[in-house]
GROMACS .gro file of N, CA, C and O in nm:
model
  484
    1GLN      N    1  10.789  10.323  12.026
    1GLN     CA    2  10.647  10.347  12.051
    1GLN      C    3  10.580  10.377  11.918
    1GLN      O    4  10.630  10.457  11.839
    2VAL      N    5  10.466  10.313  11.894
    2VAL     CA    6  10.390  10.333  11.771
    2VAL      C    7  10.255  10.395  11.806
    2VAL      O    8  10.194  10.361  11.907
    3GLN      N    9  10.210  10.486  11.724
    3GLN     CA   10  10.084  10.555  11.750
    3GLN      C   11  10.007  10.568  11.620
    3GLN      O   12  10.065  10.594  11.514
    4LEU      N   13   9.874  10.552  11.629
    4LEU     CA   14   9.784  10.577  11.516
    4LEU      C   15   9.692  10.692  11.554
    4LEU      O   16   9.632  10.688  11.663
    5VAL      N   17   9.679  10.788  11.467
    5VAL     CA   18   9.595  10.904  11.494
    5VAL      C   19   9.501  10.927  11.377
    5VAL      O   20   9.546  10.947  11.263
    6GLU      N   21   9.369  10.922  11.407
    6GLU     CA   22   9.268  10.947  11.305
    6GLU      C   23   9.230  11.094  11.301
    6GLU      O   24   9.242  11.166  11.400
    7SER      N   25   9.180  11.135  11.186
    7SER     CA   26   9.126  11.271  11.171
    7SER      C   27   9.024  11.270  11.058
    7SER      O   28   9.016  11.173  10.981
    8GLY      N   29   8.946  11.376  11.050
    8GLY     CA   30   8.852  11.391  10.939
    8GLY      C   31   8.707  11.368  10.973
    8GLY      O   32   8.619  11.386  10.888
    9GLY      N   33   8.679  11.324  11.095
    9GLY     CA   34   8.541  11.304  11.133
    9GLY      C   35   8.467  11.436  11.149
    9GLY      O   36   8.526  11.543  11.146
   10GLY      N   37   8.335  11.425  11.167
   10GLY     CA   38   8.256  11.546  11.186
   10GLY      C   39   8.109  11.521  11.164
   10GLY      O   40   8.064  11.407  11.160
   11LEU      N   41   8.036  11.631  11.149
   11LEU     CA   42   7.892  11.626  11.128
   11LEU      C   43   7.863  11.654  10.980
   11LEU      O   44   7.914  11.753  10.924
   12VAL      N   45   7.781  11.570  10.920
   12VAL     CA   46   7.747  11.586  10.778
   12VAL      C   47   7.602  11.547  10.759
   12VAL      O   48   7.547  11.468  10.835
   13GLN      N   49   7.539  11.605  10.658
   13GLN     CA   50   7.400  11.572  10.628
   13GLN      C   51   7.390  11.443  10.546
   13GLN      O   52   7.487  11.401  10.482
   14THR      N   53   7.274  11.382  10.550
   14THR     CA   54   7.249  11.262  10.470
   14THR      C   55   7.282  11.289  10.323
   14THR      O   56   7.245  11.393  10.269
   15GLY      N   57   7.356  11.196  10.264
   15GLY     CA   58   7.398  11.211  10.126
   15GLY      C   59   7.533  11.278  10.110
   15GLY      O   60   7.588  11.281   9.999
   16GLY      N   61   7.586  11.330  10.218
   16GLY     CA   62   7.714  11.399  10.211
   16GLY      C   63   7.832  11.304  10.213
   16GLY      O   64   7.817  11.181  10.212
   17SER      N   65   7.952  11.363  10.215
   17SER     CA   66   8.076  11.286  10.210
   17SER      C   67   8.172  11.333  10.318
   17SER      O   68   8.169  11.449  10.360
   18LEU      N   69   8.257  11.242  10.359
   18LEU     CA   70   8.367  11.271  10.449
   18LEU      C   71   8.486  11.185  10.409
   18LEU      O   72   8.470  11.075  10.356
   19ARG      N   73   8.605  11.236  10.438
   19ARG     CA   74   8.727  11.159  10.415
   19ARG      C   75   8.803  11.150  10.546
   19ARG      O   76   8.847  11.252  10.601
   20LEU      N   77   8.820  11.028  10.594
   20LEU     CA   78   8.896  11.004  10.715
   20LEU      C   79   9.040  10.970  10.681
   20LEU      O   80   9.067  10.908  10.578
   21SER      N   81   9.130  11.013  10.768
   21SER     CA   82   9.271  10.981  10.754
   21SER      C   83   9.322  10.920  10.883
   21SER      O   84   9.272  10.951  10.991
   22CYS      N   85   9.421  10.834  10.871
   22CYS     CA   86   9.484  10.773  10.988
   22CYS      C   87   9.633  10.761  10.959
   22CYS      O   88   9.673  10.694  10.863
   23ILE      N   89   9.711  10.828  11.043
   23ILE     CA   90   9.857  10.828  11.025
   23ILE      C   91   9.922  10.744  11.134
   23ILE      O   92   9.894  10.763  11.253
   24ALA      N   93  10.006  10.652  11.091
   24ALA     CA   94  10.086  10.572  11.185
   24ALA      C   95  10.223  10.636  11.198
   24ALA      O   96  10.286  10.673  11.099
   25SER      N   97  10.267  10.650  11.322
   25SER     CA   98  10.396  10.714  11.347
   25SER      C   99  10.471  10.640  11.457
   25SER      O  100  10.414  10.561  11.531
   26GLY      N  101  10.599  10.667  11.465
   26GLY     CA  102  10.681  10.604  11.567
   26GLY      C  103  10.788  10.517  11.505
   26GLY      O  104  10.826  10.533  11.390
   27SER      N  105  10.833  10.422  11.584
   27SER     CA  106  10.943  10.335  11.543
   27SER      C  107  10.890  10.219  11.458
   27SER      O  108  10.884  10.105  11.502
   28ILE      N  109  10.856  10.251  11.333
   28ILE     CA  110  10.791  10.155  11.245
   28ILE      C  111  10.891  10.095  11.148
   28ILE      O  112  10.957  10.168  11.075
   29PHE      N  113  10.897   9.961  11.147
   29PHE     CA  114  10.981   9.892  11.049
   29PHE      C  115  10.900   9.856  10.926
   29PHE      O  116  10.944   9.874  10.814
   30SER      N  117  10.778   9.805  10.949
   30SER     CA  118  10.693   9.764  10.837
   30SER      C  119  10.547   9.763  10.881
   30SER      O  120  10.516   9.740  10.996
   31ILE      N  121  10.457   9.790  10.784
   31ILE     CA  122  10.314   9.786  10.809
   31ILE      C  123  10.250   9.687  10.714
   31ILE      O  124  10.274   9.693  10.593
   32ASN      N  125  10.168   9.599  10.766
   32ASN     CA  126  10.097   9.502  10.684
   32ASN      C  127   9.956   9.556  10.656
   32ASN      O  128   9.941   9.666  10.605
   33ASP      N  129   9.854   9.481  10.692
   33ASP     CA  130   9.717   9.527  10.667
   33ASP      C  131   9.684   9.651  10.750
   33ASP      O  132   9.727   9.665  10.864
   34MET      N  133   9.605   9.739  10.689
   34MET     CA  134   9.549   9.854  10.760
   34MET      C  135   9.398   9.852  10.739
   34MET      O  136   9.351   9.808  10.632
   35GLY      N  137   9.324   9.898  10.837
   35GLY     CA  138   9.179   9.888  10.824
   35GLY      C  139   9.103   9.995  10.899
   35GLY      O  140   9.162  10.073  10.975
   36TRP      N  141   8.975   9.995  10.872
   36TRP     CA  142   8.882  10.083  10.942
   36TRP      C  143   8.770   9.998  11.002
   36TRP      O  144   8.718   9.905  10.937
   37HIS      N  145   8.734  10.031  11.123
   37HIS     CA  146   8.621   9.970  11.192
   37HIS      C  147   8.534  10.082  11.245
   37HIS      O  148   8.576  10.199  11.250
   38ARG      N  149   8.411  10.048  11.286
   38ARG     CA  150   8.326  10.150  11.346
   38ARG      C  151   8.242  10.089  11.457
   38ARG      O  152   8.215   9.968  11.458
   39GLN      N  153   8.202  10.175  11.549
   39GLN     CA  154   8.117  10.131  11.659
   39GLN      C  155   8.010  10.235  11.684
   39GLN      O  156   8.041  10.349  11.721
   40ALA      N  157   7.886  10.195  11.662
   40ALA     CA  158   7.772  10.282  11.688
   40ALA      C  159   7.728  10.264  11.833
   40ALA      O  160   7.755  10.160  11.894
   41PRO      N  161   7.658  10.361  11.890
   41PRO     CA  162   7.612  10.350  12.028
   41PRO      C  163   7.529  10.225  12.050
   41PRO      O  164   7.435  10.197  11.975
   42GLY      N  165   7.565  10.148  12.153
   42GLY     CA  166   7.489  10.029  12.187
   42GLY      C  167   7.514   9.910  12.096
   42GLY      O  168   7.448   9.806  12.110
   43LYS      N  169   7.610   9.922  12.005
   43LYS     CA  170   7.638   9.812  11.911
   43LYS      C  171   7.784   9.769  11.922
   43LYS      O  172   7.869   9.842  11.975
   44GLN      N  173   7.811   9.650  11.871
   44GLN     CA  174   7.947   9.601  11.871
   44GLN      C  175   8.028   9.668  11.760
   44GLN      O  176   7.973   9.713  11.660
   45ARG      N  177   8.158   9.672  11.780
   45ARG     CA  178   8.247   9.725  11.677
   45ARG      C  179   8.241   9.632  11.557
   45ARG      O  180   8.242   9.510  11.571
   46GLU      N  181   8.236   9.692  11.437
   46GLU     CA  182   8.228   9.613  11.315
   46GLU      C  183   8.331   9.659  11.214
   46GLU      O  184   8.372   9.775  11.211
   47LEU      N  185   8.372   9.566  11.131
   47LEU     CA  186   8.467   9.596  11.025
   47LEU      C  187   8.400   9.681  10.918
   47LEU      O  188   8.287   9.655  10.877
   48VAL      N  189   8.474   9.782  10.871
   48VAL     CA  190   8.428   9.863  10.758
   48VAL      C  191   8.503   9.821  10.632
   48VAL      O  192   8.443   9.786  10.531
   49ALA      N  193   8.635   9.824  10.638
   49ALA     CA  194   8.716   9.790  10.521
   49ALA      C  195   8.859   9.763  10.566
   49ALA      O  196   8.902   9.811  10.671
   50VAL      N  197   8.930   9.688  10.484
   50VAL     CA  198   9.070   9.656  10.511
   50VAL      C  199   9.147   9.661  10.379
   50VAL      O  200   9.091   9.632  10.273
   51ILE      N  201   9.273   9.701  10.389
   51ILE     CA  202   9.358   9.708  10.270
   51ILE      C  203   9.494   9.649  10.304
   51ILE      O  204   9.552   9.679  10.409
   52SER      N  205   9.543   9.564  10.216
   52SER     CA  206   9.674   9.502  10.238
   52SER      C  207   9.785   9.598  10.197
   52SER      O  208   9.761   9.701  10.135
   53SER      N  209   9.907   9.559  10.229
   53SER     CA  210  10.021   9.642  10.192
   53SER      C  211  10.035   9.653  10.040
   53SER      O  212  10.089   9.751   9.989
   54GLY      N  213   9.982   9.554   9.969
   54GLY     CA  214   9.987   9.555   9.824
   54GLY      C  215   9.869   9.623   9.758
   54GLY      O  216   9.863   9.634   9.636
   55GLY      N  217   9.771   9.666   9.840
   55GLY     CA  218   9.658   9.739   9.786
   55GLY      C  219   9.530   9.659   9.766
   55GLY      O  220   9.431   9.712   9.718
   56THR      N  221   9.530   9.533   9.805
   56THR     CA  222   9.408   9.453   9.796
   56THR      C  223   9.310   9.498   9.902
   56THR      O  224   9.347   9.513  10.018
   57THR      N  225   9.184   9.519   9.860
   57THR     CA  226   9.084   9.573   9.952
   57THR      C  227   8.970   9.475   9.974
   57THR      O  228   8.937   9.394   9.888
   58ASN      N  229   8.909   9.488  10.091
   58ASN     CA  230   8.788   9.413  10.124
   58ASN      C  231   8.696   9.504  10.203
   58ASN      O  232   8.742   9.581  10.288
   59TYR      N  233   8.567   9.493  10.175
   59TYR     CA  234   8.469   9.580  10.239
   59TYR      C  235   8.358   9.497  10.304
   59TYR      O  236   8.321   9.391  10.254
   60ALA      N  237   8.302   9.552  10.413
   60ALA     CA  238   8.179   9.495  10.466
   60ALA      C  239   8.069   9.522  10.364
   60ALA      O  240   8.070   9.624  10.295
   61GLY      N  241   7.972   9.431  10.359
   61GLY     CA  242   7.872   9.436  10.253
   61GLY      C  243   7.799   9.568  10.240
   61GLY      O  244   7.779   9.620  10.130
   62SER      N  245   7.759   9.625  10.353
   62SER     CA  246   7.677   9.746  10.348
   62SER      C  247   7.756   9.869  10.305
   62SER      O  248   7.697   9.971  10.271
   63MET      N  249   7.889   9.860  10.306
   63MET     CA  250   7.972   9.974  10.271
   63MET      C  251   8.020   9.971  10.127
   63MET      O  252   8.071  10.070  10.076
   64LYS      N  253   8.004   9.856  10.062
   64LYS     CA  254   8.052   9.844   9.925
   64LYS      C  255   7.983   9.944   9.834
   64LYS      O  256   7.861   9.961   9.841
   65GLY      N  257   8.061  10.007   9.751
   65GLY     CA  258   8.006  10.102   9.656
   65GLY      C  259   7.992  10.243   9.710
   65GLY      O  260   7.981  10.339   9.633
   66ARG      N  261   7.993  10.259   9.841
   66ARG     CA  262   7.983  10.393   9.902
   66ARG      C  263   8.114  10.437   9.965
   66ARG      O  264   8.146  10.556   9.966
   67PHE      N  265   8.189  10.342  10.021
   67PHE     CA  266   8.313  10.372  10.090
   67PHE      C  267   8.431  10.320  10.008
   67PHE      O  268   8.422  10.216   9.944
   68THR      N  269   8.541  10.394  10.013
   68THR     CA  270   8.664  10.352   9.945
   68THR      C  271   8.781  10.366  10.040
   68THR      O  272   8.806  10.474  10.093
   69ILE      N  273   8.852  10.255  10.062
   69ILE     CA  274   8.971  10.258  10.144
   69ILE      C  275   9.093  10.267  10.053
   69ILE      O  276   9.097  10.205   9.946
   70SER      N  277   9.191  10.344  10.095
   70SER     CA  278   9.316  10.355  10.019
   70SER      C  279   9.429  10.381  10.118
   70SER      O  280   9.404  10.408  10.236
   71ARG      N  281   9.552  10.373  10.070
   71ARG     CA  282   9.665  10.397  10.159
   71ARG      C  283   9.780  10.457  10.081
   71ARG      O  284   9.792  10.438   9.959
   72ASP      N  285   9.863  10.529  10.155
   72ASP     CA  286   9.988  10.584  10.101
   72ASP      C  287  10.099  10.525  10.184
   72ASP      O  288  10.122  10.568  10.298
   73ASN      N  289  10.166  10.426  10.131
   73ASN     CA  290  10.268  10.356  10.207
   73ASN      C  291  10.386  10.447  10.244
   73ASN      O  292  10.448  10.430  10.349
   74ALA      N  293  10.415  10.542  10.159
   74ALA     CA  294  10.526  10.633  10.187
   74ALA      C  295  10.497  10.722  10.307
   74ALA      O  296  10.589  10.769  10.374
   75LYS      N  297  10.368  10.746  10.331
   75LYS     CA  298  10.328  10.833  10.442
   75LYS      C  299  10.272  10.754  10.560
   75LYS      O  300  10.225  10.814  10.657
   76ASN      N  301  10.272  10.621  10.552
   76ASN     CA  302  10.216  10.537  10.659
   76ASN      C  303  10.074  10.579  10.693
   76ASN      O  304  10.036  10.587  10.811
   77THR      N  305   9.996  10.607  10.591
   77THR     CA  306   9.863  10.661  10.610
   77THR      C  307   9.759  10.578  10.536
   77THR      O  308   9.782  10.534  10.423
   78VAL      N  309   9.644  10.561  10.602
   78VAL     CA  310   9.529  10.495  10.540
   78VAL      C  311   9.413  10.593  10.540
   78VAL      O  312   9.398  10.673  10.633
   79TYR      N  313   9.336  10.589  10.433
   79TYR     CA  314   9.224  10.680  10.416
   79TYR      C  315   9.094  10.601  10.402
   79TYR      O  316   9.093  10.486  10.361
   80LEU      N  317   8.983  10.669  10.435
   80LEU     CA  318   8.852  10.614  10.410
   80LEU      C  319   8.765  10.725  10.351
   80LEU      O  320   8.730  10.820  10.421
   81GLN      N  321   8.736  10.713  10.223
   81GLN     CA  322   8.645  10.807  10.157
   81GLN      C  323   8.504  10.753  10.170
   81GLN      O  324   8.476  10.641  10.127
   82MET      N  325   8.417  10.832  10.231
   82MET     CA  326   8.281  10.789  10.257
   82MET      C  327   8.185  10.880  10.180
   82MET      O  328   8.182  11.002  10.204
   83ASN      N  329   8.109  10.822  10.090
   83ASN     CA  330   8.012  10.896  10.010
   83ASN      C  331   7.871  10.846  10.039
   83ASN      O  332   7.852  10.739  10.097
   84SER      N  333   7.773  10.926   9.997
   84SER     CA  334   7.632  10.889  10.016
   84SER      C  335   7.604  10.844  10.158
   84SER      O  336   7.542  10.740  10.183
   85LEU      N  337   7.649  10.924  10.253
   85LEU     CA  338   7.637  10.886  10.394
   85LEU      C  339   7.491  10.883  10.438
   85LEU      O  340   7.408  10.963  10.393
   86LYS      N  341   7.463  10.791  10.529
   86LYS     CA  342   7.330  10.771  10.584
   86LYS      C  343   7.335  10.787  10.735
   86LYS      O  344   7.440  10.768  10.796
   87PRO      N  345   7.222  10.817  10.797
   87PRO     CA  346   7.221  10.829  10.944
   87PRO      C  347   7.273  10.703  11.013
   87PRO      O  348   7.338  10.713  11.119
   88GLU      N  349   7.251  10.588  10.955
   88GLU     CA  350   7.299  10.464  11.016
   88GLU      C  351   7.451  10.448  11.007
   88GLU      O  352   7.506  10.354  11.065
   89ASP      N  353   7.518  10.536  10.936
   89ASP     CA  354   7.665  10.536  10.934
   89ASP      C  355   7.723  10.610  11.054
   89ASP      O  356   7.845  10.610  11.074
   90THR      N  357   7.637  10.672  11.133
   90THR     CA  358   7.682  10.742  11.252
   90THR      C  359   7.750  10.646  11.349
   90THR      O  360   7.692  10.544  11.387
   91ALA      N  361   7.874  10.677  11.385
   91ALA     CA  362   7.953  10.588  11.471
   91ALA      C  363   8.086  10.655  11.501
   91ALA      O  364   8.122  10.756  11.439
   92VAL      N  365   8.159  10.594  11.592
   92VAL     CA  366   8.301  10.627  11.609
   92VAL      C  367   8.379  10.535  11.517
   92VAL      O  368   8.361  10.414  11.519
   93TYR      N  369   8.463  10.594  11.434
   93TYR     CA  370   8.542  10.518  11.338
   93TYR      C  371   8.686  10.505  11.389
   93TYR      O  372   8.748  10.605  11.426
   94TYR      N  373   8.734  10.382  11.388
   94TYR     CA  374   8.867  10.351  11.437
   94TYR      C  375   8.952  10.294  11.323
   94TYR      O  376   8.903  10.214  11.243
   95CYS      N  377   9.078  10.333  11.319
   95CYS     CA  378   9.169  10.266  11.226
   95CYS      C  379   9.256  10.169  11.305
   95CYS      O  380   9.276  10.185  11.426
   96ASN      N  381   9.304  10.069  11.235
   96ASN     CA  382   9.399   9.976  11.295
   96ASN      C  383   9.504   9.939  11.190
   96ASN      O  384   9.481   9.952  11.070
   97ALA      N  385   9.617   9.890  11.240
   97ALA     CA  386   9.724   9.851  11.149
   97ALA      C  387   9.811   9.746  11.216
   97ALA      O  388   9.838   9.754  11.337
   98TYR      N  389   9.851   9.648  11.137
   98TYR     CA  390   9.944   9.545  11.185
   98TYR      C  391  10.086   9.594  11.155
   98TYR      O  392  10.125   9.606  11.039
   99ILE      N  393  10.160   9.620  11.264
   99ILE     CA  394  10.289   9.689  11.251
   99ILE      C  395  10.399   9.610  11.318
   99ILE      O  396  10.381   9.557  11.429
  100LEU      N  397  10.512   9.604  11.249
  100LEU     CA  398  10.634   9.549  11.307
  100LEU      C  399  10.725   9.667  11.338
  100LEU      O  400  10.765   9.741  11.247
  101SER      N  401  10.753   9.685  11.464
  101SER     CA  402  10.837   9.797  11.503
  101SER      C  403  10.984   9.759  11.490
  101SER      O  404  11.018   9.641  11.476
  102HIS      N  405  11.070   9.858  11.497
  102HIS     CA  406  11.214   9.832  11.491
  102HIS      C  407  11.260   9.750  11.610
  102HIS      O  408  11.355   9.673  11.601
  103GLU      N  409  11.190   9.769  11.724
  103GLU     CA  410  11.232   9.699  11.845
  103GLU      C  411  11.165   9.562  11.859
  103GLU      O  412  11.218   9.476  11.930
  104GLY      N  413  11.051   9.544  11.794
  104GLY     CA  414  10.974   9.422  11.817
  104GLY      C  415  11.014   9.307  11.727
  104GLY      O  416  11.080   9.324  11.625
  105ARG      N  417  10.972   9.187  11.767
  105ARG     CA  418  10.998   9.067  11.688
  105ARG      C  419  10.869   9.007  11.635
  105ARG      O  420  10.872   8.907  11.564
  106ILE      N  421  10.755   9.066  11.674
  106ILE     CA  422  10.626   9.016  11.630
  106ILE      C  423  10.544   9.132  11.576
  106ILE      O  424  10.568   9.249  11.607
  107TRP      N  425  10.444   9.096  11.494
  107TRP     CA  426  10.350   9.194  11.442
  107TRP      C  427  10.247   9.226  11.551
  107TRP      O  428  10.195   9.136  11.614
  108VAL      N  429  10.221   9.353  11.571
  108VAL     CA  430  10.126   9.398  11.673
  108VAL      C  431  10.013   9.474  11.606
  108VAL      O  432  10.037   9.555  11.515
  109ASP      N  433   9.891   9.450  11.651
  109ASP     CA  434   9.773   9.517  11.600
  109ASP      C  435   9.750   9.646  11.680
  109ASP      O  436   9.703   9.640  11.793
  110TYR      N  437   9.784   9.758  11.621
  110TYR     CA  438   9.767   9.886  11.687
  110TYR      C  439   9.635   9.951  11.644
  110TYR      O  440   9.591   9.934  11.530
  111TRP      N  441   9.578  10.030  11.737
  111TRP     CA  442   9.450  10.097  11.712
  111TRP      C  443   9.462  10.246  11.742
  111TRP      O  444   9.534  10.286  11.835
  112GLY      N  445   9.387  10.324  11.668
  112GLY     CA  446   9.376  10.466  11.697
  112GLY      C  447   9.270  10.490  11.803
  112GLY      O  448   9.203  10.399  11.849
  113GLN      N  449   9.255  10.618  11.840
  113GLN     CA  450   9.163  10.653  11.947
  113GLN      C  451   9.021  10.673  11.898
  113GLN      O  452   8.928  10.683  11.978
  114GLY      N  453   9.003  10.680  11.767
  114GLY     CA  454   8.870  10.694  11.711
  114GLY      C  455   8.835  10.837  11.674
  114GLY      O  456   8.884  10.932  11.735
  115THR      N  457   8.751  10.850  11.574
  115THR     CA  458   8.700  10.982  11.533
  115THR      C  459   8.549  10.970  11.510
  115THR      O  460   8.503  10.874  11.448
  116GLN      N  461   8.475  11.066  11.561
  116GLN     CA  462   8.329  11.061  11.555
  116GLN      C  463   8.278  11.106  11.419
  116GLN      O  464   8.319  11.212  11.368
  117VAL      N  465   8.190  11.026  11.363
  117VAL     CA  466   8.118  11.063  11.240
  117VAL      C  467   7.970  11.065  11.272
  117VAL      O  468   7.916  10.965  11.321
  118THR      N  469   7.906  11.178  11.249
  118THR     CA  470   7.763  11.192  11.274
  118THR      C  471   7.694  11.236  11.146
  118THR      O  472   7.732  11.338  11.087
  119VAL      N  473   7.594  11.158  11.105
  119VAL     CA  474   7.519  11.189  10.984
  119VAL      C  475   7.378  11.228  11.025
  119VAL      O  476   7.306  11.148  11.084
  120SER      N  477   7.340  11.350  10.995
  120SER     CA  478   7.208  11.399  11.033
  120SER      C  479   7.107  11.372  10.921
  120SER      O  480   7.140  11.376  10.803
  121SER      N  481   6.985  11.348  10.964
  121SER     CA  482   6.879  11.317  10.866
  121SER      C  483   6.807  11.443  10.820
  121SER      O  484   6.829  11.551  10.873
   0.00000   0.00000   0.00000
């Protein structure tokens, strides 16, 4: 069984910062890409950033320069440092990871339960 658990969300004022963490645990053989997505009320879920196992990163346009994704492969953890937050960044943030478990023969896209980020104006 594989599980992803996010943490670090909360309430912050405009211009503030937050750091989200997501830990993958369970019967993990290997992890490929890890990423962050977000979903605001009444909107579709959108990609925030993704990072490969080798550290290559990609960001959605509006997040470039403000958000930084990183990972610690030894800890099976992905981070999202969010700076200069705006009210429009308010959303539930989800992490995902492509994981090959010890029992599985295919890569599976696992998701966390989400963590709320609220930016007040």
